[in-house]
Coordinates of N, CA and C and ligand atoms in Angstrom, one line a residue:
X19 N 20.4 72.0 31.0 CA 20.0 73.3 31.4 C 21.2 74.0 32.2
X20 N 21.7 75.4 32.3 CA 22.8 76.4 32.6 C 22.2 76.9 33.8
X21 N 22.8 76.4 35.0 CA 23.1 76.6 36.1 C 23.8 77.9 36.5
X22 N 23.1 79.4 36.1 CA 23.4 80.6 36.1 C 24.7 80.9 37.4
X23 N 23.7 80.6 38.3 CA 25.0 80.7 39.8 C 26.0 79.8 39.6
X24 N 25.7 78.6 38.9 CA 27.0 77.6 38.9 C 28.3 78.3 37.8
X25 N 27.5 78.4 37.0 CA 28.3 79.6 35.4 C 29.3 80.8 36.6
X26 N 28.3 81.4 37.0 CA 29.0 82.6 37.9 C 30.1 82.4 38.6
X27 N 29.5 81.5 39.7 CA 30.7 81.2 40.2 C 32.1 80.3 39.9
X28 N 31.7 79.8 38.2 CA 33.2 79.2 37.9 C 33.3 80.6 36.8
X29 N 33.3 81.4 36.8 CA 34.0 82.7 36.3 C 34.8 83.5 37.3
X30 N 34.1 83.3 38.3 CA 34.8 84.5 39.8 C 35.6 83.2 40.1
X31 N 36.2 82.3 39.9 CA 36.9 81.5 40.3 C 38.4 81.9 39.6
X32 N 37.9 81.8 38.4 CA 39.3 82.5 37.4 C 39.2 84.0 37.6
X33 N 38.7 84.8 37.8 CA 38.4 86.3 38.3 C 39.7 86.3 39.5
X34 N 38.9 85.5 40.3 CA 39.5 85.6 41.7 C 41.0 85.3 41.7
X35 N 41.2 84.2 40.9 CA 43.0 83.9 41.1 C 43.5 84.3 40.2
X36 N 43.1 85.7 39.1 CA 43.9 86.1 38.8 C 44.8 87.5 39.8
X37 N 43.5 87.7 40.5 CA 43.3 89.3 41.6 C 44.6 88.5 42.4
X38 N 44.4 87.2 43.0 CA 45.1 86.8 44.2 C 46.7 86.6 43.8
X39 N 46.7 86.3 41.8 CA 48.2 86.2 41.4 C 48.7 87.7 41.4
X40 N 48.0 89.0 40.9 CA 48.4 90.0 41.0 C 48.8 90.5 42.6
X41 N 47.9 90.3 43.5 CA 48.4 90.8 44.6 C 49.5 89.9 45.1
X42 N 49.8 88.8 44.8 CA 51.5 88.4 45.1 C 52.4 88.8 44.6
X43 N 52.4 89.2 43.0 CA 53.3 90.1 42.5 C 53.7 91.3 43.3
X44 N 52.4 92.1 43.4 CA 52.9 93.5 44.3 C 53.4 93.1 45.7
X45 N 52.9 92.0 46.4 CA 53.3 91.8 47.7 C 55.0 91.0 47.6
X46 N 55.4 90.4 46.3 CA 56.5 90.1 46.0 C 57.5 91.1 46.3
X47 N 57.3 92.2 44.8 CA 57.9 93.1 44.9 C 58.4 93.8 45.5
X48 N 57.1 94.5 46.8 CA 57.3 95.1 48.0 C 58.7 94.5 48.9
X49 N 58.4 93.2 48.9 CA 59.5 92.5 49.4 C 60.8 92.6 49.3
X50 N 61.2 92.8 48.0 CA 62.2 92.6 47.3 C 62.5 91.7 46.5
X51 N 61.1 90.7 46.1 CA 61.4 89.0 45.8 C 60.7 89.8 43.9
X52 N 61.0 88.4 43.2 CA 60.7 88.8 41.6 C 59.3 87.3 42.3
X53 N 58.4 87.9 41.1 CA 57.8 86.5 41.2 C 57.3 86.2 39.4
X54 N 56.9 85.0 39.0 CA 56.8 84.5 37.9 C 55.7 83.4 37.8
X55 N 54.4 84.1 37.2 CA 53.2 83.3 36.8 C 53.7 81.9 35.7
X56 N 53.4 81.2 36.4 CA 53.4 79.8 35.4 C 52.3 78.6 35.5
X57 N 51.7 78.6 34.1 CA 50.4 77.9 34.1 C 50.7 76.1 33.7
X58 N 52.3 76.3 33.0 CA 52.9 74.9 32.5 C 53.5 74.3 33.6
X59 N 52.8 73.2 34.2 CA 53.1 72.2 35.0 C 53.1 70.6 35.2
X60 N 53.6 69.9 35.9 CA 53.0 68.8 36.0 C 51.5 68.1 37.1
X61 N 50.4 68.7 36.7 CA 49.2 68.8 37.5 C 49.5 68.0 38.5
X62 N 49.7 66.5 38.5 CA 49.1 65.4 39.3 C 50.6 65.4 40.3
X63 N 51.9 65.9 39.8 CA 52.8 66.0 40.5 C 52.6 66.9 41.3
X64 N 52.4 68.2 40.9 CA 52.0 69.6 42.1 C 50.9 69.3 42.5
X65 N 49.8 68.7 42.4 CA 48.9 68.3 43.2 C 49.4 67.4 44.6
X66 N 50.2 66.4 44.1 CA 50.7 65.6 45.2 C 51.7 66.3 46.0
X67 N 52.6 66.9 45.9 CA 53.5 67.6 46.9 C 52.9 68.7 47.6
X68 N 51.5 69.0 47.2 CA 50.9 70.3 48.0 C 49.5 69.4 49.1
X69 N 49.4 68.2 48.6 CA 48.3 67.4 48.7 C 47.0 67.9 48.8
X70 N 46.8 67.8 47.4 CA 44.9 68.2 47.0 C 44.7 67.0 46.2
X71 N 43.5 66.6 45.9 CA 43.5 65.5 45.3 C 43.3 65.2 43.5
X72 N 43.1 66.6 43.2 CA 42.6 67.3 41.6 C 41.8 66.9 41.2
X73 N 41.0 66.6 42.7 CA 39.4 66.4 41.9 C 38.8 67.8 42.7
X74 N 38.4 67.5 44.1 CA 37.6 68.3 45.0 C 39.0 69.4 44.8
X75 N 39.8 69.5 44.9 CA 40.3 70.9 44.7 C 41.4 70.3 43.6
X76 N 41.8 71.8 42.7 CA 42.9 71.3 41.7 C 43.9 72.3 41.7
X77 N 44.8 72.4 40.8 CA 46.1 72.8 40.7 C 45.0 74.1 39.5
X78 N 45.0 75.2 39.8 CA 44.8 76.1 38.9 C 45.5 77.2 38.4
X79 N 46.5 78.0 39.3 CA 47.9 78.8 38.9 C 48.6 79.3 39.7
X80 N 49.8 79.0 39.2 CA 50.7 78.9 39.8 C 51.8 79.9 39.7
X81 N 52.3 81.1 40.9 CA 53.3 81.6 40.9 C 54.7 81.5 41.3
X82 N 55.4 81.3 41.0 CA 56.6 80.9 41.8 C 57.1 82.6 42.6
X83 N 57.7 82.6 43.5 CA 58.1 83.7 44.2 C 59.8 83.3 44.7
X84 N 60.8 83.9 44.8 CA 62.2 83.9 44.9 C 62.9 85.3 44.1
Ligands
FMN104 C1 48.9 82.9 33.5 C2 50.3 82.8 33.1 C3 50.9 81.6 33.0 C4 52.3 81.5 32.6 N1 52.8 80.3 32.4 C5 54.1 80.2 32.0 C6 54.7 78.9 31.9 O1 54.1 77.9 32.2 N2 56.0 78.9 31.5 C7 56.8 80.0 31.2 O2 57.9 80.0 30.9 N3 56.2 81.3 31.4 C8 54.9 81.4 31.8 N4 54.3 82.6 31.9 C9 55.1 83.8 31.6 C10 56.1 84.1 32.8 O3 55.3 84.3 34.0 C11 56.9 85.3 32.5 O4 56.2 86.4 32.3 C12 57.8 85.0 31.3 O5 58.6 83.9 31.5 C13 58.7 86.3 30.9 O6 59.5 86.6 32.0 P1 60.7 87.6 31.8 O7 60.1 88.8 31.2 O8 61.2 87.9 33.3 O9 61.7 87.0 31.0 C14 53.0 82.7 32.3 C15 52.4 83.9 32.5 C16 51.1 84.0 32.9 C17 50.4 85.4 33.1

C-alpha cells in the first residue's frame, strides 16, 4: 500500500535540493565564485570524507563551488 505522505515527502526531497542547488549558484555568483552541479561521484567515498553513513543520510547532490 502507497504511503501518500511518505510519496510526498520523498518528492519535496528532490524539490528541495534542487531549490538549495540553485540558490548556491546565485549565492556563488554573487560572490564571485563559478559553481558546478555534479551528480557523478564516488557515493561511499563522499559519504566518508563528509561522514554520513548512506544509509540514515546519503550523498544526494552535489555542487562544487571555486
Ligand atoms: C544535477 C546535475 C548533475 C550533474 N552532474 C555532472 C557530473 O557528474 N559530471 C559532469 O561533468 N557534469 C555534470 N553536470 C553538468 C555540470 O554541472 C556542468 O553544467 C557541465 O559540466 C557544463 O559546464 P560548462 O558549461 O561550464 O562547460 C551536472 C549537472 C546537473 C544539473
Amino acid at each position: 500500500m502507497i504511503n501518500i505522505n511518505r510519496e510526498r515527502g520523498l518528492r519535496f526531497l528532490y524539490l528541495d535540493a534542487g531549490h538549495m542547488a540553485e540558490h548556491l549558484y546565485l549565492l556563488a555568483t554573487a560572490y564571485g565564485f563559478g559553481a558546478c552541479a555534479l551528480g557523478g561521484a564516488y557515493d561511499r567515498e563522499v559519504e566518508k570524507w563528509i561522514g554520513i553513513d548512506g544509509l540514515q543520510e546519503t550523498l544526494l547532490y552535489g555542487v562544487v563551488v571555486g
